[in-house]
Amino acid sequence: LAKTTQPISMDSYEGQEVNITCSHNNIATNDYITWYQQFPSQGPRFIIQGYKTKVTNEVASLFIPADRKSSTLSLPRVSLSDTAVYYCLVGDPAGTYKYIFGTGTRLKVLA
Amino acid sequence: EPEVTQTPSHQVTQMGQEVILRCVPISNHLYFYWYRQILGQKVEFLVSFYNNEISEKSEIFDDQFSVERPDGSNFTLKIRSTKLEDSAMYFCASCVIKEYVRSYNEQFFGPGTRLTVL
């Protein structure tokens, strides 16, 4: 399974765009990149998933370069309620089904 | 919106006792998981379950742990003889994967059970 590396923490202000980058140098051909959000004392919640190029949904965008060795989660115009831990996971959705959560990035949004 | 539920929300037990944590996955989901998270640490995979058998398990999931789907709705995690280091939040998750189709498989997590071993 591909190992991921993310910044430990980030601070931002309300209304700003936040970009969190995840490195996954040994990503495999069949692996997808998935991002989860976790609030304190709650289970992780799916944000977005992609394989290559760019994926956008109602809450975030995911940018994946051609070599797929990294990915960037982009949160537009964050609010205080976006303060959470964000995890990047890499794995084959049709393969082992086992997901390795790294230490994640603790995002703190300030007023 | 369908959701994964877990009971109890908090379980306190004495070291050496058996505990059973219960989960009700989303009804049309096929794959089930247990994770744990020790306070302040990362989420750790324990086991995945499909078609009434374990698909994958981590090194954490030793002989003290077992999983079962006793009926069509419940998915349980049993710890036979709890240790102090088993104190953690335990999360159940489920997802649906279409057979033969490589599609995304969003895992839906439950709210967790906080296990405290004294």
mmCIF file of C-alpha atoms in Angstrom:
data_model
loop_
_atom_site.group_PDB
_atom_site.id
_atom_site.type_symbol
_atom_site.label_atom_id
_atom_site.label_comp_id
_atom_site.label_asym_id
_atom_site.label_seq_id
_atom_site.Cartn_x
_atom_site.Cartn_y
_atom_site.Cartn_z
ATOM 1 C CA LEU A 1 0.000 0.000 0.000
ATOM 2 C CA ALA A 2 1.230 3.447 -0.842
ATOM 3 C CA LYS A 3 2.486 5.447 2.085
ATOM 4 C CA THR A 4 1.331 9.041 2.298
ATOM 5 C CA THR A 5 2.964 12.150 3.724
ATOM 6 C CA GLN A 6 1.048 15.288 4.684
ATOM 7 C CA PRO A 7 1.830 18.432 6.655
ATOM 8 C CA ILE A 8 1.043 17.941 10.320
ATOM 9 C CA SER A 9 -0.914 21.154 10.702
ATOM 10 C CA MET A 10 -2.063 24.272 8.897
ATOM 11 C CA ASP A 11 -3.723 27.503 9.960
ATOM 12 C CA SER A 12 -5.985 29.588 7.785
ATOM 13 C CA TYR A 13 -8.467 32.420 8.072
ATOM 14 C CA GLU A 14 -12.131 32.338 7.266
ATOM 15 C CA GLY A 15 -12.900 32.966 3.610
ATOM 16 C CA GLN A 16 -9.506 31.860 2.366
ATOM 17 C CA GLU A 17 -8.798 28.959 0.032
ATOM 18 C CA VAL A 18 -6.858 26.155 1.677
ATOM 19 C CA ASN A 19 -4.681 23.696 -0.220
ATOM 20 C CA ILE A 20 -3.408 20.570 1.497
ATOM 21 C CA THR A 21 -0.866 18.508 -0.400
ATOM 22 C CA CYS A 22 -0.267 14.807 0.088
ATOM 23 C CA SER A 23 2.768 12.940 -1.226
ATOM 24 C CA HIS A 24 2.416 9.314 -2.306
ATOM 25 C CA ASN A 25 5.564 8.437 -4.234
ATOM 26 C CA ASN A 26 4.887 4.710 -4.553
ATOM 27 C CA ILE A 27 1.297 4.902 -5.699
ATOM 28 C CA ALA A 28 0.279 1.872 -7.766
ATOM 29 C CA THR A 29 -1.468 1.869 -11.114
ATOM 30 C CA ASN A 30 -4.798 0.767 -9.669
ATOM 31 C CA ASP A 31 -4.749 3.044 -6.630
ATOM 32 C CA TYR A 32 -7.242 5.825 -6.109
ATOM 33 C CA ILE A 33 -6.679 8.857 -3.901
ATOM 34 C CA THR A 34 -9.294 9.569 -1.279
ATOM 35 C CA TRP A 35 -9.622 12.364 1.238
ATOM 36 C CA TYR A 36 -11.508 12.186 4.513
ATOM 37 C CA GLN A 37 -12.373 14.795 7.126
ATOM 38 C CA GLN A 38 -12.584 14.052 10.837
ATOM 39 C CA PHE A 39 -14.032 16.232 13.570
ATOM 40 C CA PRO A 40 -13.160 15.486 17.222
ATOM 41 C CA SER A 41 -14.929 12.404 18.611
ATOM 42 C CA GLN A 42 -16.526 11.607 15.262
ATOM 43 C CA GLY A 43 -15.819 9.081 12.556
ATOM 44 C CA PRO A 44 -14.030 10.174 9.391
ATOM 45 C CA ARG A 45 -16.234 11.511 6.639
ATOM 46 C CA PHE A 46 -15.558 11.106 2.917
ATOM 47 C CA ILE A 47 -14.786 14.330 1.090
ATOM 48 C CA ILE A 48 -13.587 13.449 -2.389
ATOM 49 C CA GLN A 49 -11.871 10.770 -4.433
ATOM 50 C CA GLY A 50 -9.997 10.798 -7.717
ATOM 51 C CA TYR A 51 -7.634 8.906 -9.980
ATOM 52 C CA LYS A 52 -6.048 11.585 -12.156
ATOM 53 C CA THR A 53 -6.311 15.213 -13.278
ATOM 54 C CA LYS A 54 -8.995 17.176 -11.446
ATOM 55 C CA VAL A 55 -12.129 16.213 -9.582
ATOM 56 C CA THR A 56 -14.583 18.707 -8.149
ATOM 57 C CA ASN A 57 -17.656 18.300 -5.998
ATOM 58 C CA GLU A 58 -19.792 20.621 -3.941
ATOM 59 C CA VAL A 59 -17.292 20.874 -1.083
ATOM 60 C CA ALA A 60 -13.801 20.495 -2.526
ATOM 61 C CA SER A 61 -11.527 19.999 -5.498
ATOM 62 C CA LEU A 62 -8.802 17.431 -5.903
ATOM 63 C CA PHE A 63 -5.839 18.089 -8.162
ATOM 64 C CA ILE A 64 -3.691 15.147 -9.261
ATOM 65 C CA PRO A 65 -0.674 15.709 -11.523
ATOM 66 C CA ALA A 66 0.172 13.380 -14.366
ATOM 67 C CA ASP A 67 2.741 11.358 -12.387
ATOM 68 C CA ARG A 68 0.191 10.877 -9.562
ATOM 69 C CA LYS A 69 2.940 11.017 -6.946
ATOM 70 C CA SER A 70 1.108 13.742 -5.082
ATOM 71 C CA SER A 71 -2.347 15.240 -4.799
ATOM 72 C CA THR A 72 -3.773 18.485 -3.490
ATOM 73 C CA LEU A 73 -7.063 18.908 -1.703
ATOM 74 C CA SER A 74 -8.459 22.393 -2.217
ATOM 75 C CA LEU A 75 -11.108 23.810 0.096
ATOM 76 C CA PRO A 76 -12.575 27.060 -1.238
ATOM 77 C CA ARG A 77 -13.490 29.807 1.198
ATOM 78 C CA VAL A 78 -13.100 27.912 4.451
ATOM 79 C CA SER A 79 -15.204 28.657 7.490
ATOM 80 C CA LEU A 80 -14.668 27.972 11.197
ATOM 81 C CA SER A 81 -16.603 24.717 10.815
ATOM 82 C CA ASP A 82 -13.929 23.381 8.470
ATOM 83 C CA THR A 83 -11.554 23.081 11.421
ATOM 84 C CA ALA A 84 -10.791 19.365 11.433
ATOM 85 C CA VAL A 85 -8.195 16.748 10.598
ATOM 86 C CA TYR A 86 -7.894 15.894 6.899
ATOM 87 C CA TYR A 87 -6.592 12.509 5.806
ATOM 88 C CA CYS A 88 -5.222 11.450 2.444
ATOM 89 C CA LEU A 89 -5.605 7.743 1.695
ATOM 90 C CA VAL A 90 -4.279 5.808 -1.258
ATOM 91 C CA GLY A 91 -5.472 2.353 -2.206
ATOM 92 C CA ASP A 92 -7.098 0.146 -4.778
ATOM 93 C CA PRO A 93 -10.883 0.365 -4.379
ATOM 94 C CA ALA A 94 -11.304 -2.980 -6.102
ATOM 95 C CA GLY A 95 -8.328 -4.605 -4.447
ATOM 96 C CA THR A 96 -7.491 -5.157 -0.823
ATOM 97 C CA TYR A 97 -10.053 -2.669 0.542
ATOM 98 C CA LYS A 98 -7.685 -1.873 3.311
ATOM 99 C CA TYR A 99 -7.085 1.790 3.980
ATOM 100 C CA ILE A 100 -4.181 3.249 5.842
ATOM 101 C CA PHE A 101 -4.876 6.542 7.566
ATOM 102 C CA GLY A 102 -1.754 8.605 8.077
ATOM 103 C CA THR A 103 -1.395 11.215 10.781
ATOM 104 C CA GLY A 104 -3.446 13.622 8.731
ATOM 105 C CA THR A 105 -3.313 17.401 8.547
ATOM 106 C CA ARG A 106 -4.859 19.322 11.400
ATOM 107 C CA LEU A 107 -6.465 22.403 9.844
ATOM 108 C CA LYS A 108 -7.363 25.252 12.132
ATOM 109 C CA VAL A 109 -9.511 28.009 10.696
ATOM 110 C CA LEU A 110 -9.263 31.305 12.506
ATOM 111 C CA ALA A 111 -11.802 34.104 12.572
ATOM 112 C CA GLU B 1 -29.816 9.850 4.542
ATOM 113 C CA PRO B 2 -28.771 6.316 5.546
ATOM 114 C CA GLU B 3 -26.080 6.075 8.176
ATOM 115 C CA VAL B 4 -23.973 3.595 10.066
ATOM 116 C CA THR B 5 -24.963 3.269 13.704
ATOM 117 C CA GLN B 6 -22.930 1.932 16.605
ATOM 118 C CA THR B 7 -23.789 0.867 20.122
ATOM 119 C CA PRO B 8 -22.975 1.565 22.827
ATOM 120 C CA SER B 9 -21.554 5.041 22.477
ATOM 121 C CA HIS B 10 -19.367 4.457 25.528
ATOM 122 C CA GLN B 11 -18.346 1.161 27.117
ATOM 123 C CA VAL B 12 -16.428 0.896 30.355
ATOM 124 C CA THR B 13 -15.004 -2.484 31.290
ATOM 125 C CA GLN B 14 -12.515 -4.115 33.597
ATOM 126 C CA MET B 15 -9.279 -5.507 32.256
ATOM 127 C CA GLY B 16 -9.689 -9.134 31.249
ATOM 128 C CA GLN B 17 -13.388 -8.845 30.512
ATOM 129 C CA GLU B 18 -14.976 -9.580 27.159
ATOM 130 C CA VAL B 19 -16.675 -6.792 25.251
ATOM 131 C CA ILE B 20 -18.824 -6.800 22.162
ATOM 132 C CA LEU B 21 -19.139 -3.670 20.106
ATOM 133 C CA ARG B 22 -22.099 -3.494 17.778
ATOM 134 C CA CYS B 23 -22.598 -1.855 14.441
ATOM 135 C CA VAL B 24 -25.457 -1.657 11.988
ATOM 136 C CA PRO B 25 -24.005 -0.909 8.536
ATOM 137 C CA ILE B 26 -25.989 0.747 5.783
ATOM 138 C CA SER B 27 -28.438 -1.814 4.478
ATOM 139 C CA ASN B 28 -27.278 -2.290 0.876
ATOM 140 C CA HIS B 29 -23.578 -2.206 1.662
ATOM 141 C CA LEU B 30 -21.422 -5.257 1.097
ATOM 142 C CA TYR B 31 -18.126 -4.482 2.803
ATOM 143 C CA PHE B 32 -17.653 -3.835 6.477
ATOM 144 C CA TYR B 33 -14.702 -2.588 8.477
ATOM 145 C CA TRP B 34 -13.515 -1.945 11.972
ATOM 146 C CA TYR B 35 -10.987 0.740 12.825
ATOM 147 C CA ARG B 36 -9.727 2.040 16.103
ATOM 148 C CA GLN B 37 -8.302 5.361 17.183
ATOM 149 C CA ILE B 38 -6.364 5.723 20.396
ATOM 150 C CA LEU B 39 -6.844 9.184 21.880
ATOM 151 C CA GLY B 40 -4.777 11.730 20.005
ATOM 152 C CA GLN B 41 -3.470 9.212 17.508
ATOM 153 C CA LYS B 42 -4.310 8.211 13.964
ATOM 154 C CA VAL B 43 -7.114 5.993 12.763
ATOM 155 C CA GLU B 44 -5.871 2.392 12.516
ATOM 156 C CA PHE B 45 -7.365 -0.317 10.335
ATOM 157 C CA LEU B 46 -8.314 -3.515 12.142
ATOM 158 C CA VAL B 47 -10.258 -5.744 9.790
ATOM 159 C CA SER B 48 -12.393 -5.872 6.667
ATOM 160 C CA PHE B 49 -15.258 -8.299 6.140
ATOM 161 C CA TYR B 50 -17.031 -9.423 2.996
ATOM 162 C CA ASN B 51 -19.326 -12.288 2.145
ATOM 163 C CA ASN B 52 -19.334 -13.506 5.727
ATOM 164 C CA GLU B 53 -15.615 -13.806 6.075
ATOM 165 C CA ILE B 54 -12.596 -11.710 6.880
ATOM 166 C CA SER B 55 -11.004 -10.195 3.778
ATOM 167 C CA GLU B 56 -8.057 -8.438 5.358
ATOM 168 C CA LYS B 57 -6.777 -7.863 8.847
ATOM 169 C CA SER B 58 -3.983 -5.858 10.352
ATOM 170 C CA GLU B 59 -1.348 -6.964 12.813
ATOM 171 C CA ILE B 60 -3.418 -5.347 15.558
ATOM 172 C CA PHE B 61 -6.232 -7.827 14.928
ATOM 173 C CA ASP B 62 -4.826 -10.761 16.872
ATOM 174 C CA ASP B 63 -6.517 -13.779 18.413
ATOM 175 C CA GLN B 64 -8.176 -11.618 21.037
ATOM 176 C CA PHE B 65 -10.327 -10.035 18.354
ATOM 177 C CA SER B 66 -13.119 -11.544 16.321
ATOM 178 C CA VAL B 67 -15.845 -10.242 14.055
ATOM 179 C CA GLU B 68 -19.226 -11.609 13.205
ATOM 180 C CA ARG B 69 -22.273 -10.788 11.180
ATOM 181 C CA PRO B 70 -24.817 -12.732 13.223
ATOM 182 C CA ASP B 71 -27.803 -11.664 11.160
ATOM 183 C CA GLY B 72 -28.580 -9.572 8.111
ATOM 184 C CA SER B 73 -28.093 -6.264 9.828
ATOM 185 C CA ASN B 74 -25.563 -6.373 12.667
ATOM 186 C CA PHE B 75 -21.782 -6.472 12.485
ATOM 187 C CA THR B 76 -19.949 -7.048 15.745
ATOM 188 C CA LEU B 77 -16.415 -6.768 17.066
ATOM 189 C CA LYS B 78 -15.570 -8.908 20.072
ATOM 190 C CA ILE B 79 -12.533 -8.463 22.252
ATOM 191 C CA ARG B 80 -12.146 -11.583 24.321
ATOM 192 C CA SER B 81 -9.968 -10.394 27.169
ATOM 193 C CA THR B 82 -9.524 -6.659 27.189
ATOM 194 C CA LYS B 83 -6.245 -4.983 28.009
ATOM 195 C CA LEU B 84 -5.586 -1.446 29.144
ATOM 196 C CA GLU B 85 -4.131 -0.641 25.726
ATOM 197 C CA ASP B 86 -7.422 -1.563 24.057
ATOM 198 C CA SER B 87 -8.867 1.710 25.331
ATOM 199 C CA ALA B 88 -9.744 3.669 22.196
ATOM 200 C CA MET B 89 -12.535 4.839 19.921
ATOM 201 C CA TYR B 90 -13.703 2.000 17.712
ATOM 202 C CA PHE B 91 -15.238 2.928 14.401
ATOM 203 C CA CYS B 92 -17.299 0.720 12.173
ATOM 204 C CA ALA B 93 -17.518 1.536 8.479
ATOM 205 C CA SER B 94 -19.265 0.104 5.458
ATOM 206 C CA CYS B 95 -19.243 0.615 1.741
ATOM 207 C CA VAL B 96 -20.791 -0.723 -1.398
ATOM 208 C CA ILE B 97 -18.680 -1.813 -4.305
ATOM 209 C CA LYS B 98 -20.134 -2.801 -7.612
ATOM 210 C CA GLU B 99 -18.806 -6.120 -8.717
ATOM 211 C CA TYR B 100 -16.507 -6.077 -11.715
ATOM 212 C CA VAL B 101 -16.643 -2.303 -11.885
ATOM 213 C CA ARG B 102 -13.711 -0.256 -10.740
ATOM 214 C CA SER B 103 -15.576 2.542 -9.059
ATOM 215 C CA TYR B 104 -14.946 4.570 -6.001
ATOM 216 C CA ASN B 105 -15.878 3.033 -2.701
ATOM 217 C CA GLU B 106 -16.645 5.710 -0.196
ATOM 218 C CA GLN B 107 -16.515 4.319 3.296
ATOM 219 C CA PHE B 108 -19.301 5.489 5.579
ATOM 220 C CA PHE B 109 -18.179 5.625 9.177
ATOM 221 C CA GLY B 110 -20.285 5.300 12.265
ATOM 222 C CA PRO B 111 -20.055 7.685 15.232
ATOM 223 C CA GLY B 112 -17.811 5.308 17.138
ATOM 224 C CA THR B 113 -17.803 3.507 20.479
ATOM 225 C CA ARG B 114 -15.471 4.816 23.126
ATOM 226 C CA LEU B 115 -14.025 1.834 24.981
ATOM 227 C CA THR B 116 -12.445 2.463 28.349
ATOM 228 C CA VAL B 117 -10.595 -0.420 29.990
ATOM 229 C CA LEU B 118 -9.885 0.014 33.684
#
